[in-house]
Amino acid sequence: MKAACFQDIQKVACKEIVNPTIIEPHDAIVKVSLAGLCGSDLHVYYGRETGVDVDMVMGHELVGTVVDVGQDVKQISIGDRVYTPFTTNCGDCFYCNSGMTCRCPSGQLFGWVENGIGLHGGQSEFVRVPLADGTLKVVPESVSDASALLLGDNFSTGYYCAEMCEIEPGGTYVVVGCGTVGLLCIMSARHLGATNIYALDPVPERRAEAEALGAIALPPGEAAIREIKSKTENRGADGVMELVGLPDAQKLAYDVMRPGGIMSVVGCHCTPHFAFSPIDAFDKNLTYKTGRCPARYYMDQLTGLVADGTFEIDSFVSKRFGVEDCAEAYDVFSNRKDGCLKAALEFG
Ligand SMILES: [Zn+2]
Ligand SMILES: [Zn+2]
């Protein structure tokens, strides 16, 4: 089969590799129809996170059809159109039962194989999905592949970020970072009742998208902080949603929030240090919430709202490529060429 395989920093290539097969009795094999490229794939692509094997299949966002199941798989059948969160989970442990599916002790992240250990990603014609009963979910007929893909990661993560911010009507909120997850976070925050949302991003096209969703978009910096403070009797925002994962964004989030506010962070930080100190946190009575999104839990919460049209997210997958053109897909997506916000590989 053909797959988008990691070769080296900034080098992903389409390779012919061996098809996956059932290894454990709870595995399923999925024939992929659509596989997303995600901002966190770029951590591997740019070498911000290192250690993955050459020829590892990239990606953790996928939708497809089940073509084989192990003997212990009971909830999912051959022929089902399914979607998945970016990590597997058993569906039946303390964490899975309490909505923290991303911390299932048996779970694995798609698209991370180190010294032969781990799970290949979904940017390939076929993918092995362990713990299929807990992980996979059948896509309702009215939900498109693109929407299902976003439910498995970007939309769930954006919604989680907004929900952690404990939005109150009338409050002032700031979204730092307006990539796909940030934009979906803005939609979610509005759904949860936020009316005053500031969106900070250096990229003009992203600010235009944020404005279209009802946010006031500004370039990040001192002027934005002054503007937001001037609209809140010089207090600052009641909550900040940080979706970037870099020190500058974290510092900005700190500076723009009021004392007693909530900082909700789904940006995937790769450095071991905070951009603000414990003293700074104390001096602002800051609540800091962060972590990997329990996407399997949110797939259950949000799919109905996509199926009934409350959220129209389909168009966020703005560019599609064949797997043969995966190198170009990474180039276009990582460099935001042609204003590309979200790219996916489409399989025939
Ligand atoms: Zn992702
Ligand atoms: Zn579990």
CSV table of C-alpha atoms and ligand atoms in Angstrom, one decimal:
chain,number,residue,atom,x,y,z
A,1,MET,CA,0.0,0.0,0.0
A,2,LYS,CA,1.0,3.6,-0.4
A,3,ALA,CA,1.7,5.7,2.7
A,4,ALA,CA,3.0,9.2,3.7
A,5,CYS,CA,6.2,8.2,5.6
A,6,PHE,CA,8.5,10.2,7.7
A,7,GLN,CA,12.0,10.3,6.2
A,8,ASP,CA,13.8,13.2,7.8
A,9,ILE,CA,13.3,16.7,9.1
A,10,GLN,CA,11.0,18.5,6.6
A,11,LYS,CA,10.9,15.3,4.4
A,12,VAL,CA,7.8,13.2,4.1
A,13,ALA,CA,7.6,10.8,1.1
A,14,CYS,CA,5.0,8.6,-0.4
A,15,LYS,CA,6.4,5.0,0.0
A,16,GLU,CA,5.1,1.6,-0.9
A,17,ILE,CA,5.0,-0.4,2.3
A,18,VAL,CA,3.5,-3.7,3.6
A,19,ASN,CA,-0.2,-3.6,4.5
A,20,PRO,CA,-1.1,-3.8,8.2
A,21,THR,CA,-2.7,-6.9,9.5
A,22,ILE,CA,-4.6,-7.9,12.6
A,23,ILE,CA,-2.0,-8.5,15.4
A,24,GLU,CA,-4.2,-8.4,18.6
A,25,PRO,CA,-7.7,-9.9,18.8
A,26,HIS,CA,-9.1,-6.4,19.5
A,27,ASP,CA,-7.6,-4.8,16.4
A,28,ALA,CA,-9.5,-3.6,13.3
A,29,ILE,CA,-8.0,-2.7,9.9
A,30,VAL,CA,-9.5,0.4,8.4
A,31,LYS,CA,-9.3,1.3,4.7
A,32,VAL,CA,-8.7,5.1,4.9
A,33,SER,CA,-10.8,7.5,2.8
A,34,LEU,CA,-9.6,10.8,4.3
A,35,ALA,CA,-6.5,11.5,6.5
A,36,GLY,CA,-5.8,15.0,7.9
A,37,LEU,CA,-2.6,16.9,8.3
A,38,CYS,CA,-2.6,18.5,11.7
A,39,GLY,CA,-0.5,21.3,13.3
A,40,SER,CA,0.9,18.7,15.7
A,41,ASP,CA,2.2,16.6,12.7
A,42,LEU,CA,4.4,19.6,12.1
A,43,HIS,CA,6.2,19.1,15.4
A,44,VAL,CA,7.5,15.8,13.9
A,45,TYR,CA,8.0,17.3,10.5
A,46,TYR,CA,10.1,20.2,11.8
A,47,GLY,CA,12.0,18.1,14.3
A,48,ARG,CA,10.6,19.9,17.3
A,49,GLU,CA,9.8,16.5,18.6
A,50,THR,CA,12.4,13.9,17.7
A,51,GLY,CA,12.9,10.2,17.9
A,52,VAL,CA,10.4,8.7,15.5
A,53,ASP,CA,11.6,6.0,13.1
A,54,VAL,CA,12.3,6.6,9.4
A,55,ASP,CA,9.4,5.2,7.3
A,56,MET,CA,6.9,5.7,10.1
A,57,VAL,CA,3.5,6.4,8.7
A,58,MET,CA,2.5,10.0,9.6
A,59,GLY,CA,-0.8,11.4,10.9
A,60,HIS,CA,-3.4,10.8,13.5
A,61,GLU,CA,-6.6,12.0,11.9
A,62,LEU,CA,-8.5,9.5,9.7
A,63,VAL,CA,-11.9,8.3,8.5
A,64,GLY,CA,-12.5,5.1,6.6
A,65,THR,CA,-14.2,1.8,6.3
A,66,VAL,CA,-13.6,-1.3,8.4
A,67,VAL,CA,-12.2,-4.1,6.2
A,68,ASP,CA,-11.1,-6.6,8.9
A,69,VAL,CA,-11.7,-7.2,12.6
A,70,GLY,CA,-10.0,-9.4,15.2
A,71,GLN,CA,-12.0,-12.1,17.0
A,72,ASP,CA,-12.6,-9.9,20.2
A,73,VAL,CA,-14.1,-6.9,18.3
A,74,LYS,CA,-17.8,-6.8,19.1
A,75,GLN,CA,-19.1,-3.2,18.5
A,76,ILE,CA,-17.6,-2.5,15.1
A,77,SER,CA,-18.2,-4.6,11.9
A,78,ILE,CA,-16.6,-5.0,8.5
A,79,GLY,CA,-18.2,-2.4,6.2
A,80,ASP,CA,-18.8,0.3,8.9
A,81,ARG,CA,-17.7,3.8,8.0
A,82,VAL,CA,-15.7,4.9,11.1
A,83,TYR,CA,-13.8,7.7,12.6
A,84,THR,CA,-11.3,7.8,15.4
A,85,PRO,CA,-9.7,10.1,18.0
A,86,PHE,CA,-6.0,10.7,17.6
A,87,THR,CA,-5.3,8.2,20.4
A,88,THR,CA,-6.7,4.7,21.0
A,89,ASN,CA,-8.5,3.9,24.2
A,90,CYS,CA,-10.0,0.7,25.7
A,91,GLY,CA,-13.4,2.2,26.5
A,92,ASP,CA,-13.8,0.4,29.8
A,93,CYS,CA,-11.3,1.7,32.4
A,94,PHE,CA,-11.4,4.4,35.1
A,95,TYR,CA,-10.2,7.0,32.6
A,96,CYS,CA,-12.4,6.0,29.7
A,97,ASN,CA,-15.4,5.8,32.0
A,98,SER,CA,-14.8,9.3,33.5
A,99,GLY,CA,-14.4,11.1,30.1
A,100,MET,CA,-10.6,11.2,30.2
A,101,THR,CA,-10.2,8.9,27.3
A,102,CYS,CA,-6.9,10.4,26.2
A,103,ARG,CA,-5.3,9.1,29.4
A,104,CYS,CA,-6.4,5.5,29.0
A,105,PRO,CA,-3.4,3.4,30.2
A,106,SER,CA,-3.8,1.1,27.2
A,107,GLY,CA,-4.0,4.0,24.7
A,108,GLN,CA,-1.5,4.8,22.0
A,109,LEU,CA,-1.0,7.9,19.8
A,110,PHE,CA,-1.4,7.3,16.0
A,111,GLY,CA,1.7,8.3,14.1
A,112,TRP,CA,4.4,7.7,16.7
A,113,VAL,CA,6.7,4.8,16.3
A,114,GLU,CA,10.1,4.9,18.1
A,115,ASN,CA,12.6,2.0,17.8
A,116,GLY,CA,9.9,-0.1,16.3
A,117,ILE,CA,7.5,0.5,19.2
A,118,GLY,CA,4.3,2.4,18.7
A,119,LEU,CA,1.5,2.9,16.3
A,120,HIS,CA,1.7,3.9,12.7
A,121,GLY,CA,-0.4,6.9,11.5
A,122,GLY,CA,-3.4,7.2,9.3
A,123,GLN,CA,-1.9,8.9,6.2
A,124,SER,CA,-1.9,5.6,4.4
A,125,GLU,CA,-4.3,3.4,2.4
A,126,PHE,CA,-4.9,1.1,5.4
A,127,VAL,CA,-4.3,1.5,9.1
A,128,ARG,CA,-4.3,-0.9,12.1
A,129,VAL,CA,-6.5,0.3,14.9
A,130,PRO,CA,-6.0,-1.4,18.3
A,131,LEU,CA,-8.7,-1.4,20.9
A,132,ALA,CA,-11.2,-1.0,18.1
A,133,ASP,CA,-14.3,-1.2,20.2
A,134,GLY,CA,-13.3,1.6,22.5
A,135,THR,CA,-11.6,3.7,19.9
A,136,LEU,CA,-13.7,3.7,16.7
A,137,LYS,CA,-17.2,5.1,16.3
A,138,VAL,CA,-19.5,4.6,13.4
A,139,VAL,CA,-20.0,7.9,11.4
A,140,PRO,CA,-23.7,8.9,11.1
A,141,GLU,CA,-24.9,9.1,7.5
A,142,SER,CA,-25.5,12.8,7.6
A,143,VAL,CA,-21.9,13.6,8.7
A,144,SER,CA,-19.3,14.0,5.9
A,145,ASP,CA,-15.8,12.4,6.0
A,146,ALA,CA,-14.3,15.9,6.5
A,147,SER,CA,-16.6,16.7,9.5
A,148,ALA,CA,-15.9,13.3,11.0
A,149,LEU,CA,-12.1,13.9,10.6
A,150,LEU,CA,-12.4,17.2,12.5
A,151,LEU,CA,-14.5,15.6,15.2
A,152,GLY,CA,-11.7,13.2,15.8
A,153,ASP,CA,-9.2,15.9,16.6
A,154,ASN,CA,-9.5,19.6,15.7
A,155,PHE,CA,-13.1,20.3,16.5
A,156,SER,CA,-13.0,18.3,19.7
A,157,THR,CA,-9.8,20.0,20.8
A,158,GLY,CA,-11.2,23.5,20.0
A,159,TYR,CA,-14.4,22.7,21.9
A,160,TYR,CA,-12.5,21.3,24.9
A,161,CYS,CA,-10.4,24.5,25.0
A,162,ALA,CA,-13.5,26.7,25.0
A,163,GLU,CA,-15.2,24.5,27.6
A,164,MET,CA,-12.2,24.6,30.0
A,165,CYS,CA,-12.5,28.4,29.9
A,166,GLU,CA,-15.8,28.2,31.8
A,167,ILE,CA,-17.5,30.8,29.6
A,168,GLU,CA,-20.0,33.2,31.1
A,169,PRO,CA,-22.3,35.3,28.9
A,170,GLY,CA,-21.1,38.9,29.0
A,171,GLY,CA,-17.5,37.9,29.7
A,172,THR,CA,-14.5,38.9,27.6
A,173,TYR,CA,-12.5,36.2,26.0
A,174,VAL,CA,-9.3,36.0,24.0
A,175,VAL,CA,-8.3,33.2,21.6
A,176,VAL,CA,-4.6,33.2,20.9
A,177,GLY,CA,-3.8,31.4,17.7
A,178,CYS,CA,-6.4,31.1,14.8
A,179,GLY,CA,-5.4,28.0,12.9
A,180,THR,CA,-8.1,25.5,12.3
A,181,VAL,CA,-8.4,24.5,16.0
A,182,GLY,CA,-8.5,28.2,17.1
A,183,LEU,CA,-11.3,29.0,14.6
A,184,LEU,CA,-13.2,25.9,15.8
A,185,CYS,CA,-12.6,27.1,19.4
A,186,ILE,CA,-14.1,30.5,18.5
A,187,MET,CA,-17.2,28.7,17.1
A,188,SER,CA,-17.4,26.7,20.3
A,189,ALA,CA,-17.0,29.6,22.6
A,190,ARG,CA,-19.8,31.4,20.8
A,191,HIS,CA,-22.0,28.3,21.1
A,192,LEU,CA,-21.2,28.2,24.9
A,193,GLY,CA,-22.4,31.8,25.2
A,194,ALA,CA,-19.4,34.1,24.6
A,195,THR,CA,-20.3,37.3,22.8
A,196,ASN,CA,-17.0,39.3,23.3
A,197,ILE,CA,-14.2,37.3,21.7
A,198,TYR,CA,-10.9,38.7,20.6
A,199,ALA,CA,-8.8,36.6,18.3
A,200,LEU,CA,-5.1,37.2,18.1
A,201,ASP,CA,-3.0,35.9,15.2
A,202,PRO,CA,-0.2,37.4,13.1
A,203,VAL,CA,-1.6,36.0,9.8
A,204,PRO,CA,-4.1,38.3,8.1
A,205,GLU,CA,-6.1,35.5,6.3
A,206,ARG,CA,-6.6,33.8,9.7
A,207,ARG,CA,-7.8,37.0,11.2
A,208,ALA,CA,-10.3,37.4,8.4
A,209,GLU,CA,-11.6,33.9,9.1
A,210,ALA,CA,-11.9,34.7,12.8
A,211,GLU,CA,-13.8,38.0,12.0
A,212,ALA,CA,-16.2,36.0,9.8
A,213,LEU,CA,-16.9,33.8,12.8
A,214,GLY,CA,-17.8,36.9,14.9
A,215,ALA,CA,-14.6,37.6,16.7
A,216,ILE,CA,-12.7,40.9,16.8
A,217,ALA,CA,-9.4,39.9,15.3
A,218,LEU,CA,-6.1,41.8,16.0
A,219,PRO,CA,-2.4,41.1,15.4
A,220,PRO,CA,-0.8,39.9,18.7
A,221,GLY,CA,1.2,42.5,20.6
A,222,GLU,CA,1.1,45.4,23.0
A,223,ALA,CA,-1.5,47.3,21.0
A,224,ALA,CA,-3.9,44.3,21.2
A,225,ILE,CA,-3.4,44.1,25.0
A,226,ARG,CA,-4.0,47.8,25.4
A,227,GLU,CA,-7.2,47.5,23.3
A,228,ILE,CA,-8.6,44.6,25.3
A,229,LYS,CA,-7.8,46.2,28.6
A,230,SER,CA,-9.4,49.5,27.5
A,231,LYS,CA,-12.6,47.5,26.8
A,232,THR,CA,-12.6,45.9,30.3
A,233,GLU,CA,-12.1,48.8,32.6
A,234,ASN,CA,-8.4,48.1,32.4
A,235,ARG,CA,-8.8,44.6,33.9
A,236,GLY,CA,-8.0,42.3,31.0
A,237,ALA,CA,-9.8,39.2,29.7
A,238,ASP,CA,-11.9,36.9,31.9
A,239,GLY,CA,-10.5,33.9,30.1
A,240,VAL,CA,-7.8,33.2,27.5
A,241,MET,CA,-7.7,30.2,25.2
A,242,GLU,CA,-4.2,29.5,24.1
A,243,LEU,CA,-3.8,27.3,21.0
A,244,VAL,CA,-0.3,27.9,19.9
A,245,GLY,CA,2.1,26.1,22.3
A,246,LEU,CA,5.0,28.6,22.1
A,247,PRO,CA,6.5,30.8,24.8
A,248,ASP,CA,5.5,34.1,23.2
A,249,ALA,CA,1.9,33.0,23.0
A,250,GLN,CA,1.9,31.9,26.6
A,251,LYS,CA,3.4,35.2,27.7
A,252,LEU,CA,0.7,37.1,25.7
A,253,ALA,CA,-2.0,34.9,27.2
A,254,TYR,CA,-0.7,35.8,30.7
A,255,ASP,CA,-0.4,39.5,29.9
A,256,VAL,CA,-3.9,39.9,28.4
A,257,MET,CA,-5.8,38.2,31.2
A,258,ARG,CA,-7.3,39.7,34.3
A,259,PRO,CA,-6.5,38.6,37.9
A,260,GLY,CA,-8.8,35.7,38.7
A,261,GLY,CA,-9.1,34.6,35.1
A,262,ILE,CA,-8.7,31.2,33.5
A,263,MET,CA,-6.0,30.3,31.0
A,264,SER,CA,-7.1,27.3,28.9
A,265,VAL,CA,-4.3,25.8,26.9
A,266,VAL,CA,-4.5,23.1,24.2
A,267,GLY,CA,-1.4,24.4,22.4
A,268,CYS,CA,1.1,21.6,22.5
A,269,HIS,CA,4.1,23.1,24.3
A,270,CYS,CA,7.5,21.5,23.6
A,271,THR,CA,9.7,23.4,26.0
A,272,PRO,CA,10.0,22.5,29.7
A,273,HIS,CA,9.7,26.1,31.0
A,274,PHE,CA,6.8,28.4,31.6
A,275,ALA,CA,6.9,31.9,30.1
A,276,PHE,CA,5.5,33.2,33.4
A,277,SER,CA,6.7,32.3,36.9
A,278,PRO,CA,4.8,30.7,39.9
A,279,ILE,CA,5.0,34.2,41.4
A,280,ASP,CA,3.3,35.7,38.4
A,281,ALA,CA,0.6,33.0,38.6
A,282,PHE,CA,0.1,33.7,42.3
A,283,ASP,CA,0.0,37.5,41.7
A,284,LYS,CA,-2.9,37.0,39.2
A,285,ASN,CA,-4.8,34.3,41.1
A,286,LEU,CA,-4.5,32.5,37.8
A,287,THR,CA,-6.2,29.2,37.0
A,288,TYR,CA,-4.2,27.2,34.4
A,289,LYS,CA,-5.9,24.3,32.6
A,290,THR,CA,-4.3,22.3,30.0
A,291,GLY,CA,-3.8,18.8,28.4
A,292,ARG,CA,-4.4,16.6,25.5
A,293,CYS,CA,-8.1,16.6,24.5
A,294,PRO,CA,-10.1,13.5,25.4
A,295,ALA,CA,-11.3,13.5,21.8
A,296,ARG,CA,-13.1,10.1,22.0
A,297,TYR,CA,-15.3,11.6,24.8
A,298,TYR,CA,-16.0,14.7,22.8
A,299,MET,CA,-16.8,12.7,19.7
A,300,ASP,CA,-19.8,11.4,21.7
A,301,GLN,CA,-20.7,14.9,22.9
A,302,LEU,CA,-20.4,16.8,19.6
A,303,THR,CA,-21.3,14.5,16.7
A,304,GLY,CA,-25.0,15.1,17.2
A,305,LEU,CA,-24.4,18.8,17.0
A,306,VAL,CA,-22.7,18.3,13.7
A,307,ALA,CA,-25.3,15.9,12.4
A,308,ASP,CA,-28.2,18.3,13.2
A,309,GLY,CA,-26.4,21.3,11.6
A,310,THR,CA,-25.7,23.3,14.8
A,311,PHE,CA,-22.1,23.2,13.8
A,312,GLU,CA,-21.2,23.4,10.1
A,313,ILE,CA,-17.5,22.5,10.0
A,314,ASP,CA,-17.1,20.5,6.8
A,315,SER,CA,-15.5,23.4,4.8
A,316,PHE,CA,-12.6,23.7,7.3
A,317,VAL,CA,-10.8,20.9,5.3
A,318,SER,CA,-9.8,23.4,2.6
A,319,LYS,CA,-7.3,21.5,0.5
A,320,ARG,CA,-7.0,17.8,-0.6
A,321,PHE,CA,-4.1,15.9,-2.1
A,322,GLY,CA,-3.5,12.3,-3.2
A,323,VAL,CA,-1.1,10.3,-1.1
A,324,GLU,CA,1.4,10.4,-4.0
A,325,ASP,CA,1.6,14.2,-3.5
A,326,CYS,CA,2.1,14.0,0.3
A,327,ALA,CA,5.4,15.9,0.1
A,328,GLU,CA,3.6,18.8,-1.6
A,329,ALA,CA,0.8,18.5,0.9
A,330,TYR,CA,3.2,19.0,3.8
A,331,ASP,CA,4.9,21.9,2.0
A,332,VAL,CA,1.7,23.7,1.2
A,333,PHE,CA,0.2,23.1,4.7
A,334,SER,CA,3.3,23.9,6.7
A,335,ASN,CA,4.0,27.1,4.7
A,336,ARG,CA,0.3,28.1,4.5
A,337,LYS,CA,0.7,28.4,0.7
A,338,ASP,CA,-2.5,29.7,-1.1
A,339,GLY,CA,-3.9,30.5,2.4
A,340,CYS,CA,-4.1,26.7,3.1
A,341,LEU,CA,-5.7,26.3,6.5
A,342,LYS,CA,-6.2,22.6,6.7
A,343,ALA,CA,-5.0,19.9,4.3
A,344,ALA,CA,-6.0,16.3,4.0
A,345,LEU,CA,-5.0,13.3,1.9
A,346,GLU,CA,-7.8,11.7,0.0
A,347,PHE,CA,-7.8,8.0,-1.0
A,348,GLY,CA,-9.8,6.6,-3.9
B,1,ZN,ZN,-3.8,16.7,15.8
B,2,ZN,ZN,-9.4,2.9,28.9
